[in-house]
Amino acid sequence: MTPDIKPLVAGNWKMNGERDKLDQLALLAAGLDAELAEKLDLAVCPPATLLYVATTLAEDTPLMVGAQNCHAEVEGAHTGEISAEMISDCEADFCIVGHSERRTDCGETDADVAAKVKACWRADLTAIVCIGETEAQYDAGEAESVLRGQISNSIPDGAEEENTVVAYEPVWAIGTGKTPSPDDIREIHAFIREELAERFGGHGERMTILYGGSVKPSNASELLMIENVDGALVGGASLKAADLLAICEAYRKT
Ligand code: 13P
């Protein structure tokens, strides 16, 4: 945690969830009691097909909603794409950009990610920018240089705590059940904080830095209390409201 930064727990449903999953949103909203909602922000990023229904269901609750990707342009001949403006029109608050699955599956480069971040800002969305090294890069001791490059090139000038959240997701920890050790996470998050502070000054000091990769109820307390870990980006464990709420419980006594 970082003093004065309200933690954010964001669930990334990825390509999971049809309409029958919407009952999980109601359960989340009901489980996020006033005491917990004061301690943290909770967001769910469902597939685009459920986005508008999700924001409608979350209306008048503390639950926030985000999308998982956007196109950099406002509109035009880009079949199958969705603009940040369309996401904003669905009344979402966040958009994840640069997730490693998109960097790998769709060949998104740092420059593509930076353009999408700017699109989010243009549409008044907070961008959740994902960065993270692969297992080979981690094993070769290259994690910090990879992250430095991703921070320089995926996050445009003008990033502030209100418009940008950074999510550190080591690729080798996503969906594998493996996580870096708490000491490793402490060290890497301190490094990310330094890089952000150097680049964005006070804004970098106040920016939310999430950890993502195999966060679950059983490791949440240990991982989320680490310095400069200001919340989590949760994949698999976000699909069940009870599990996501159990992760949020880590903050109840803070
Ligand atoms: P898991 O929590 O399933 O490891 O996924 C993490 C992730 O990629 C969130 O964006």
PDB file of C-alpha atoms and ligand atoms in Angstrom:
ATOM      1  CA  MET A   1       0.000   0.000   0.000  1.00  0.00           C
ATOM      2  CA  THR A   2       1.019   3.613  -0.379  1.00  0.00           C
ATOM      3  CA  PRO A   3      -0.188   6.226   2.121  1.00  0.00           C
ATOM      4  CA  ASP A   4      -2.853   8.483   0.568  1.00  0.00           C
ATOM      5  CA  ILE A   5      -3.513   6.195  -2.410  1.00  0.00           C
ATOM      6  CA  LYS A   6      -6.906   4.503  -2.234  1.00  0.00           C
ATOM      7  CA  PRO A   7      -6.360   0.901  -3.349  1.00  0.00           C
ATOM      8  CA  LEU A   8      -8.080  -0.392  -6.472  1.00  0.00           C
ATOM      9  CA  VAL A   9      -9.044  -3.998  -7.061  1.00  0.00           C
ATOM     10  CA  ALA A  10     -10.000  -4.574 -10.695  1.00  0.00           C
ATOM     11  CA  GLY A  11     -11.346  -7.832 -12.073  1.00  0.00           C
ATOM     12  CA  ASN A  12     -10.426  -8.618 -15.664  1.00  0.00           C
ATOM     13  CA  TRP A  13     -12.895 -11.176 -16.944  1.00  0.00           C
ATOM     14  CA  LYS A  14     -10.972 -11.512 -20.236  1.00  0.00           C
ATOM     15  CA  MET A  15     -13.014 -13.482 -22.848  1.00  0.00           C
ATOM     16  CA  ASN A  16     -15.237 -15.028 -20.198  1.00  0.00           C
ATOM     17  CA  GLY A  17     -18.810 -14.313 -19.300  1.00  0.00           C
ATOM     18  CA  GLU A  18     -22.151 -14.405 -21.023  1.00  0.00           C
ATOM     19  CA  ARG A  19     -25.286 -12.752 -19.713  1.00  0.00           C
ATOM     20  CA  ASP A  20     -25.776 -15.373 -17.026  1.00  0.00           C
ATOM     21  CA  LYS A  21     -22.567 -14.060 -15.393  1.00  0.00           C
ATOM     22  CA  LEU A  22     -24.212 -10.730 -14.671  1.00  0.00           C
ATOM     23  CA  ASP A  23     -25.575 -12.098 -11.411  1.00  0.00           C
ATOM     24  CA  GLN A  24     -21.969 -11.941 -10.154  1.00  0.00           C
ATOM     25  CA  LEU A  25     -22.099  -8.154 -10.507  1.00  0.00           C
ATOM     26  CA  ALA A  26     -25.147  -7.942  -8.294  1.00  0.00           C
ATOM     27  CA  LEU A  27     -23.404 -10.155  -5.738  1.00  0.00           C
ATOM     28  CA  LEU A  28     -20.307  -7.949  -5.865  1.00  0.00           C
ATOM     29  CA  ALA A  29     -22.303  -4.776  -5.423  1.00  0.00           C
ATOM     30  CA  ALA A  30     -24.153  -6.338  -2.498  1.00  0.00           C
ATOM     31  CA  GLY A  31     -20.945  -7.643  -0.900  1.00  0.00           C
ATOM     32  CA  LEU A  32     -19.121  -4.331  -1.128  1.00  0.00           C
ATOM     33  CA  ASP A  33     -20.432  -2.877   2.110  1.00  0.00           C
ATOM     34  CA  ALA A  34     -19.922   0.759   3.068  1.00  0.00           C
ATOM     35  CA  GLU A  35     -16.957  -0.016   5.329  1.00  0.00           C
ATOM     36  CA  LEU A  36     -15.126  -1.886   2.552  1.00  0.00           C
ATOM     37  CA  ALA A  37     -16.077   0.663  -0.108  1.00  0.00           C
ATOM     38  CA  GLU A  38     -14.395   3.314   1.998  1.00  0.00           C
ATOM     39  CA  LYS A  39     -11.169   1.301   2.049  1.00  0.00           C
ATOM     40  CA  LEU A  40     -10.893   0.459  -1.642  1.00  0.00           C
ATOM     41  CA  ASP A  41     -12.343   0.948  -5.103  1.00  0.00           C
ATOM     42  CA  LEU A  42     -13.629  -2.165  -6.831  1.00  0.00           C
ATOM     43  CA  ALA A  43     -14.020  -2.408 -10.597  1.00  0.00           C
ATOM     44  CA  VAL A  44     -15.018  -5.176 -12.963  1.00  0.00           C
ATOM     45  CA  CYS A  45     -13.941  -5.288 -16.609  1.00  0.00           C
ATOM     46  CA  PRO A  46     -16.366  -7.643 -18.389  1.00  0.00           C
ATOM     47  CA  PRO A  47     -16.295  -8.437 -22.121  1.00  0.00           C
ATOM     48  CA  ALA A  48     -17.497  -5.561 -24.319  1.00  0.00           C
ATOM     49  CA  THR A  49     -20.777  -7.403 -24.982  1.00  0.00           C
ATOM     50  CA  LEU A  50     -21.763  -6.940 -21.340  1.00  0.00           C
ATOM     51  CA  LEU A  51     -20.330  -3.481 -20.779  1.00  0.00           C
ATOM     52  CA  TYR A  52     -23.438  -1.350 -20.954  1.00  0.00           C
ATOM     53  CA  VAL A  53     -25.591  -3.791 -19.015  1.00  0.00           C
ATOM     54  CA  ALA A  54     -22.835  -3.945 -16.408  1.00  0.00           C
ATOM     55  CA  THR A  55     -22.698  -0.178 -15.943  1.00  0.00           C
ATOM     56  CA  THR A  56     -26.482  -0.093 -15.742  1.00  0.00           C
ATOM     57  CA  LEU A  57     -26.451  -2.760 -13.034  1.00  0.00           C
ATOM     58  CA  ALA A  58     -23.632  -0.998 -11.174  1.00  0.00           C
ATOM     59  CA  GLU A  59     -25.406   2.371 -11.233  1.00  0.00           C
ATOM     60  CA  ASP A  60     -26.098   3.657  -7.718  1.00  0.00           C
ATOM     61  CA  THR A  61     -23.629   1.151  -6.250  1.00  0.00           C
ATOM     62  CA  PRO A  62     -19.956   1.761  -5.439  1.00  0.00           C
ATOM     63  CA  LEU A  63     -18.954  -0.837  -8.042  1.00  0.00           C
ATOM     64  CA  MET A  64     -17.070   0.576 -11.040  1.00  0.00           C
ATOM     65  CA  VAL A  65     -16.835  -0.876 -14.531  1.00  0.00           C
ATOM     66  CA  GLY A  66     -14.100  -0.942 -17.151  1.00  0.00           C
ATOM     67  CA  ALA A  67     -13.409  -2.267 -20.631  1.00  0.00           C
ATOM     68  CA  GLN A  68     -10.512  -4.502 -21.632  1.00  0.00           C
ATOM     69  CA  ASN A  69      -9.248  -2.729 -24.738  1.00  0.00           C
ATOM     70  CA  CYS A  70     -10.020   0.131 -27.101  1.00  0.00           C
ATOM     71  CA  HIS A  71      -8.997   1.376 -30.538  1.00  0.00           C
ATOM     72  CA  ALA A  72      -6.891   4.522 -30.743  1.00  0.00           C
ATOM     73  CA  GLU A  73      -9.191   6.327 -33.187  1.00  0.00           C
ATOM     74  CA  VAL A  74     -12.545   7.953 -32.438  1.00  0.00           C
ATOM     75  CA  GLU A  75     -14.472   6.212 -35.230  1.00  0.00           C
ATOM     76  CA  GLY A  76     -14.122   4.961 -38.765  1.00  0.00           C
ATOM     77  CA  ALA A  77     -13.511   1.933 -40.953  1.00  0.00           C
ATOM     78  CA  HIS A  78     -12.078  -0.453 -38.364  1.00  0.00           C
ATOM     79  CA  THR A  79     -14.343  -3.491 -38.455  1.00  0.00           C
ATOM     80  CA  GLY A  80     -14.734  -5.184 -35.109  1.00  0.00           C
ATOM     81  CA  GLU A  81     -13.051  -2.435 -33.120  1.00  0.00           C
ATOM     82  CA  ILE A  82     -14.447  -0.313 -30.298  1.00  0.00           C
ATOM     83  CA  SER A  83     -13.357   3.252 -29.588  1.00  0.00           C
ATOM     84  CA  ALA A  84     -12.687   4.767 -26.194  1.00  0.00           C
ATOM     85  CA  GLU A  85     -15.587   7.125 -26.883  1.00  0.00           C
ATOM     86  CA  MET A  86     -17.922   4.131 -27.295  1.00  0.00           C
ATOM     87  CA  ILE A  87     -16.691   2.745 -23.976  1.00  0.00           C
ATOM     88  CA  SER A  88     -17.244   6.107 -22.362  1.00  0.00           C
ATOM     89  CA  ASP A  89     -20.713   6.223 -23.940  1.00  0.00           C
ATOM     90  CA  CYS A  90     -21.408   2.951 -22.084  1.00  0.00           C
ATOM     91  CA  GLU A  91     -20.613   4.921 -18.906  1.00  0.00           C
ATOM     92  CA  ALA A  92     -17.545   2.886 -18.019  1.00  0.00           C
ATOM     93  CA  ASP A  93     -14.851   4.393 -15.809  1.00  0.00           C
ATOM     94  CA  PHE A  94     -11.741   2.473 -16.890  1.00  0.00           C
ATOM     95  CA  CYS A  95     -10.159   0.771 -19.854  1.00  0.00           C
ATOM     96  CA  ILE A  96      -7.343  -1.766 -19.620  1.00  0.00           C
ATOM     97  CA  VAL A  97      -4.718  -1.196 -22.314  1.00  0.00           C
ATOM     98  CA  GLY A  98      -1.590  -3.094 -23.282  1.00  0.00           C
ATOM     99  CA  HIS A  99      -2.461  -6.325 -21.512  1.00  0.00           C
ATOM    100  CA  SER A 100       0.250  -8.887 -22.276  1.00  0.00           C
ATOM    101  CA  GLU A 101      -2.343 -11.130 -23.918  1.00  0.00           C
ATOM    102  CA  ARG A 102      -3.048  -8.362 -26.430  1.00  0.00           C
ATOM    103  CA  ARG A 103       0.637  -7.602 -26.846  1.00  0.00           C
ATOM    104  CA  THR A 104       1.146 -11.310 -27.656  1.00  0.00           C
ATOM    105  CA  ASP A 105      -2.111 -12.274 -29.428  1.00  0.00           C
ATOM    106  CA  CYS A 106      -2.530  -9.057 -31.417  1.00  0.00           C
ATOM    107  CA  GLY A 107       1.074  -7.855 -31.715  1.00  0.00           C
ATOM    108  CA  GLU A 108       0.377  -4.606 -29.890  1.00  0.00           C
ATOM    109  CA  THR A 109       3.529  -2.526 -29.535  1.00  0.00           C
ATOM    110  CA  ASP A 110       4.386   0.053 -26.894  1.00  0.00           C
ATOM    111  CA  ALA A 111       3.533   2.753 -29.465  1.00  0.00           C
ATOM    112  CA  ASP A 112       0.101   1.179 -30.073  1.00  0.00           C
ATOM    113  CA  VAL A 113      -0.473   1.076 -26.326  1.00  0.00           C
ATOM    114  CA  ALA A 114       0.541   4.735 -25.905  1.00  0.00           C
ATOM    115  CA  ALA A 115      -1.931   5.739 -28.638  1.00  0.00           C
ATOM    116  CA  LYS A 116      -4.686   3.813 -26.853  1.00  0.00           C
ATOM    117  CA  VAL A 117      -3.826   5.483 -23.539  1.00  0.00           C
ATOM    118  CA  LYS A 118      -4.240   8.878 -25.216  1.00  0.00           C
ATOM    119  CA  ALA A 119      -7.574   7.686 -26.626  1.00  0.00           C
ATOM    120  CA  CYS A 120      -8.707   6.790 -23.106  1.00  0.00           C
ATOM    121  CA  TRP A 121      -7.784  10.234 -21.834  1.00  0.00           C
ATOM    122  CA  ARG A 122      -9.553  11.889 -24.769  1.00  0.00           C
ATOM    123  CA  ALA A 123     -12.710   9.978 -23.781  1.00  0.00           C
ATOM    124  CA  ASP A 124     -12.360  10.690 -20.049  1.00  0.00           C
ATOM    125  CA  LEU A 125     -11.512   7.102 -19.171  1.00  0.00           C
ATOM    126  CA  THR A 126      -8.814   6.131 -16.717  1.00  0.00           C
ATOM    127  CA  ALA A 127      -6.321   3.914 -18.536  1.00  0.00           C
ATOM    128  CA  ILE A 128      -5.066   0.825 -16.718  1.00  0.00           C
ATOM    129  CA  VAL A 129      -1.743   0.343 -18.500  1.00  0.00           C
ATOM    130  CA  CYS A 130      -0.282  -3.154 -18.220  1.00  0.00           C
ATOM    131  CA  ILE A 131       3.451  -3.772 -18.175  1.00  0.00           C
ATOM    132  CA  GLY A 132       5.413  -6.905 -17.337  1.00  0.00           C
ATOM    133  CA  GLU A 133       8.320  -9.084 -18.356  1.00  0.00           C
ATOM    134  CA  THR A 134       8.222 -12.608 -19.784  1.00  0.00           C
ATOM    135  CA  GLU A 135       9.686 -15.568 -17.952  1.00  0.00           C
ATOM    136  CA  ALA A 136      12.760 -15.590 -20.221  1.00  0.00           C
ATOM    137  CA  GLN A 137      13.349 -11.896 -19.528  1.00  0.00           C
ATOM    138  CA  TYR A 138      12.893 -12.472 -15.797  1.00  0.00           C
ATOM    139  CA  ASP A 139      15.337 -15.399 -15.825  1.00  0.00           C
ATOM    140  CA  ALA A 140      17.866 -13.313 -17.765  1.00  0.00           C
ATOM    141  CA  GLY A 141      17.692 -10.558 -15.118  1.00  0.00           C
ATOM    142  CA  GLU A 142      16.117  -8.166 -17.633  1.00  0.00           C
ATOM    143  CA  ALA A 143      12.880  -7.392 -15.797  1.00  0.00           C
ATOM    144  CA  GLU A 144      13.839  -3.839 -14.821  1.00  0.00           C
ATOM    145  CA  SER A 145      15.123  -2.846 -18.251  1.00  0.00           C
ATOM    146  CA  VAL A 146      12.008  -4.289 -19.902  1.00  0.00           C
ATOM    147  CA  LEU A 147       9.752  -2.404 -17.492  1.00  0.00           C
ATOM    148  CA  ARG A 148      11.731   0.814 -17.950  1.00  0.00           C
ATOM    149  CA  GLY A 149      11.206   0.551 -21.714  1.00  0.00           C
ATOM    150  CA  GLN A 150       7.504  -0.195 -21.355  1.00  0.00           C
ATOM    151  CA  ILE A 151       7.001   2.725 -18.959  1.00  0.00           C
ATOM    152  CA  SER A 152       8.881   5.111 -21.285  1.00  0.00           C
ATOM    153  CA  ASN A 153       7.132   4.017 -24.440  1.00  0.00           C
ATOM    154  CA  SER A 154       3.632   2.862 -23.413  1.00  0.00           C
ATOM    155  CA  ILE A 155       2.764   5.717 -21.066  1.00  0.00           C
ATOM    156  CA  PRO A 156       2.533   9.083 -22.839  1.00  0.00           C
ATOM    157  CA  ASP A 157       3.524  12.447 -21.386  1.00  0.00           C
ATOM    158  CA  GLY A 158       0.657  13.886 -19.401  1.00  0.00           C
ATOM    159  CA  ALA A 159       0.002  10.820 -17.252  1.00  0.00           C
ATOM    160  CA  GLU A 160      -1.428  11.753 -13.869  1.00  0.00           C
ATOM    161  CA  GLU A 161      -2.921   9.863 -10.951  1.00  0.00           C
ATOM    162  CA  GLU A 162      -6.440  10.759 -12.168  1.00  0.00           C
ATOM    163  CA  ASN A 163      -6.043   9.437 -15.692  1.00  0.00           C
ATOM    164  CA  THR A 164      -3.619   6.517 -15.397  1.00  0.00           C
ATOM    165  CA  VAL A 165      -3.184   3.372 -13.333  1.00  0.00           C
ATOM    166  CA  VAL A 166      -0.158   1.162 -13.924  1.00  0.00           C
ATOM    167  CA  ALA A 167      -0.557  -2.612 -13.594  1.00  0.00           C
ATOM    168  CA  TYR A 168       2.571  -4.716 -13.169  1.00  0.00           C
ATOM    169  CA  GLU A 169       1.740  -8.171 -14.467  1.00  0.00           C
ATOM    170  CA  PRO A 170       4.703 -10.501 -14.900  1.00  0.00           C
ATOM    171  CA  VAL A 171       3.665 -12.555 -17.925  1.00  0.00           C
ATOM    172  CA  TRP A 172       4.867 -15.769 -16.292  1.00  0.00           C
ATOM    173  CA  ALA A 173       2.576 -15.227 -13.303  1.00  0.00           C
ATOM    174  CA  ILE A 174      -0.625 -14.804 -15.329  1.00  0.00           C
ATOM    175  CA  GLY A 175      -2.929 -17.779 -15.004  1.00  0.00           C
ATOM    176  CA  THR A 176      -0.104 -20.031 -13.829  1.00  0.00           C
ATOM    177  CA  GLY A 177      -0.584 -20.032 -10.057  1.00  0.00           C
ATOM    178  CA  LYS A 178       3.008 -18.751  -9.787  1.00  0.00           C
ATOM    179  CA  THR A 179       3.782 -15.364  -8.276  1.00  0.00           C
ATOM    180  CA  PRO A 180       7.041 -13.543  -7.627  1.00  0.00           C
ATOM    181  CA  SER A 181       8.129 -13.663  -3.982  1.00  0.00           C
ATOM    182  CA  PRO A 182       6.910 -10.787  -1.792  1.00  0.00           C
ATOM    183  CA  ASP A 183      10.492  -9.475  -1.721  1.00  0.00           C
ATOM    184  CA  ASP A 184      10.657  -9.491  -5.519  1.00  0.00           C
ATOM    185  CA  ILE A 185       7.322  -7.697  -5.758  1.00  0.00           C
ATOM    186  CA  ARG A 186       8.483  -5.115  -3.198  1.00  0.00           C
ATOM    187  CA  GLU A 187      11.638  -4.483  -5.176  1.00  0.00           C
ATOM    188  CA  ILE A 188       9.949  -4.273  -8.587  1.00  0.00           C
ATOM    189  CA  HIS A 189       7.128  -2.030  -7.365  1.00  0.00           C
ATOM    190  CA  ALA A 190       9.682   0.291  -5.716  1.00  0.00           C
ATOM    191  CA  PHE A 191      11.501   0.389  -9.048  1.00  0.00           C
ATOM    192  CA  ILE A 192       8.274   1.200 -10.930  1.00  0.00           C
ATOM    193  CA  ARG A 193       7.465   3.944  -8.400  1.00  0.00           C
ATOM    194  CA  GLU A 194      10.938   5.476  -8.899  1.00  0.00           C
ATOM    195  CA  GLU A 195      10.578   5.393 -12.672  1.00  0.00           C
ATOM    196  CA  LEU A 196       7.129   6.995 -12.502  1.00  0.00           C
ATOM    197  CA  ALA A 197       8.295   9.656 -10.048  1.00  0.00           C
ATOM    198  CA  GLU A 198      11.304  10.475 -12.181  1.00  0.00           C
ATOM    199  CA  ARG A 199       9.174  10.840 -15.290  1.00  0.00           C
ATOM    200  CA  PHE A 200       5.983  12.397 -13.865  1.00  0.00           C
ATOM    201  CA  GLY A 201       7.148  14.006 -10.597  1.00  0.00           C
ATOM    202  CA  GLY A 202       4.481  14.207  -7.876  1.00  0.00           C
ATOM    203  CA  HIS A 203       1.944  12.622 -10.242  1.00  0.00           C
ATOM    204  CA  GLY A 204       4.166   9.550 -10.461  1.00  0.00           C
ATOM    205  CA  GLU A 205       4.423   9.427  -6.678  1.00  0.00           C
ATOM    206  CA  ARG A 206       0.621   9.428  -6.402  1.00  0.00           C
ATOM    207  CA  MET A 207      -0.136   7.040  -9.288  1.00  0.00           C
ATOM    208  CA  THR A 208      -1.829   3.736  -8.423  1.00  0.00           C
ATOM    209  CA  ILE A 209       0.380   0.716  -9.142  1.00  0.00           C
ATOM    210  CA  LEU A 210      -1.463  -2.604  -9.248  1.00  0.00           C
ATOM    211  CA  TYR A 211       0.027  -6.065  -9.057  1.00  0.00           C
ATOM    212  CA  GLY A 212      -1.501  -8.732 -11.303  1.00  0.00           C
ATOM    213  CA  GLY A 213      -0.778 -12.415 -11.821  1.00  0.00           C
ATOM    214  CA  SER A 214      -2.360 -15.299  -9.891  1.00  0.00           C
ATOM    215  CA  VAL A 215      -3.835 -13.114  -7.151  1.00  0.00           C
ATOM    216  CA  LYS A 216      -6.347 -15.170  -5.187  1.00  0.00           C
ATOM    217  CA  PRO A 217      -8.001 -15.080  -1.765  1.00  0.00           C
ATOM    218  CA  SER A 218      -5.230 -17.169  -0.193  1.00  0.00           C
ATOM    219  CA  ASN A 219      -2.354 -14.841  -1.182  1.00  0.00           C
ATOM    220  CA  ALA A 220      -4.168 -11.479  -1.253  1.00  0.00           C
ATOM    221  CA  SER A 221      -3.301 -10.308   2.268  1.00  0.00           C
ATOM    222  CA  GLU A 222       0.371 -11.051   1.775  1.00  0.00           C
ATOM    223  CA  LEU A 223       0.659  -9.476  -1.691  1.00  0.00           C
ATOM    224  CA  LEU A 224      -1.602  -6.469  -1.238  1.00  0.00           C
ATOM    225  CA  MET A 225       0.054  -5.175   1.918  1.00  0.00           C
ATOM    226  CA  ILE A 226       3.444  -4.812   0.199  1.00  0.00           C
ATOM    227  CA  GLU A 227       4.711  -1.231  -0.138  1.00  0.00           C
ATOM    228  CA  ASN A 228       3.807   0.383  -3.459  1.00  0.00           C
ATOM    229  CA  VAL A 229       1.276  -2.359  -4.245  1.00  0.00           C
ATOM    230  CA  ASP A 230      -1.855  -0.223  -4.456  1.00  0.00           C
ATOM    231  CA  GLY A 231      -4.252  -2.965  -5.424  1.00  0.00           C
ATOM    232  CA  ALA A 232      -4.625  -5.855  -7.812  1.00  0.00           C
ATOM    233  CA  LEU A 233      -5.624  -6.690 -11.354  1.00  0.00           C
ATOM    234  CA  VAL A 234      -7.290 -10.059 -10.973  1.00  0.00           C
ATOM    235  CA  GLY A 235      -8.036 -12.507 -13.775  1.00  0.00           C
ATOM    236  CA  GLY A 236      -9.319 -15.992 -12.967  1.00  0.00           C
ATOM    237  CA  ALA A 237     -10.311 -15.241  -9.373  1.00  0.00           C
ATOM    238  CA  SER A 238     -12.482 -12.308 -10.495  1.00  0.00           C
ATOM    239  CA  LEU A 239     -14.987 -14.563 -12.211  1.00  0.00           C
ATOM    240  CA  LYS A 240     -16.623 -15.493  -8.924  1.00  0.00           C
ATOM    241  CA  ALA A 241     -17.939 -12.640  -6.824  1.00  0.00           C
ATOM    242  CA  ALA A 242     -17.150 -14.532  -3.618  1.00  0.00           C
ATOM    243  CA  ASP A 243     -13.474 -14.878  -4.566  1.00  0.00           C
ATOM    244  CA  LEU A 244     -13.102 -11.264  -5.653  1.00  0.00           C
ATOM    245  CA  LEU A 245     -14.776 -10.079  -2.470  1.00  0.00           C
ATOM    246  CA  ALA A 246     -12.502 -12.363  -0.427  1.00  0.00           C
ATOM    247  CA  ILE A 247      -9.524 -10.620  -2.071  1.00  0.00           C
ATOM    248  CA  CYS A 248     -11.014  -7.222  -1.169  1.00  0.00           C
ATOM    249  CA  GLU A 249     -11.336  -8.371   2.460  1.00  0.00           C
ATOM    250  CA  ALA A 250      -7.551  -7.994   2.732  1.00  0.00           C
ATOM    251  CA  TYR A 251      -8.207  -4.249   3.112  1.00  0.00           C
ATOM    252  CA  ARG A 252     -10.928  -4.367   5.754  1.00  0.00           C
ATOM    253  CA  LYS A 253      -8.605  -3.897   8.703  1.00  0.00           C
ATOM    254  CA  THR A 254      -6.350  -1.307   7.057  1.00  0.00           C
TER     255      THR A 254
HETATM  256  P1  13P B   1      -4.809 -14.294 -13.366  1.00  0.00           P
HETATM  257  O1  13P B   1      -5.276 -13.583 -12.117  1.00  0.00           O
HETATM  258  O2  13P B   1      -5.780 -15.289 -13.889  1.00  0.00           O
HETATM  259  O3  13P B   1      -3.417 -14.808 -13.202  1.00  0.00           O
HETATM  260  O4  13P B   1      -4.748 -13.163 -14.520  1.00  0.00           O
HETATM  261  C1  13P B   1      -4.105 -11.958 -14.263  1.00  0.00           C
HETATM  262  C2  13P B   1      -4.396 -11.027 -15.354  1.00  0.00           C
HETATM  263  O5  13P B   1      -3.941 -11.202 -16.477  1.00  0.00           O
HETATM  264  C3  13P B   1      -5.273  -9.893 -15.065  1.00  0.00           C
HETATM  265  O6  13P B   1      -5.251  -8.954 -16.104  1.00  0.00           O
END
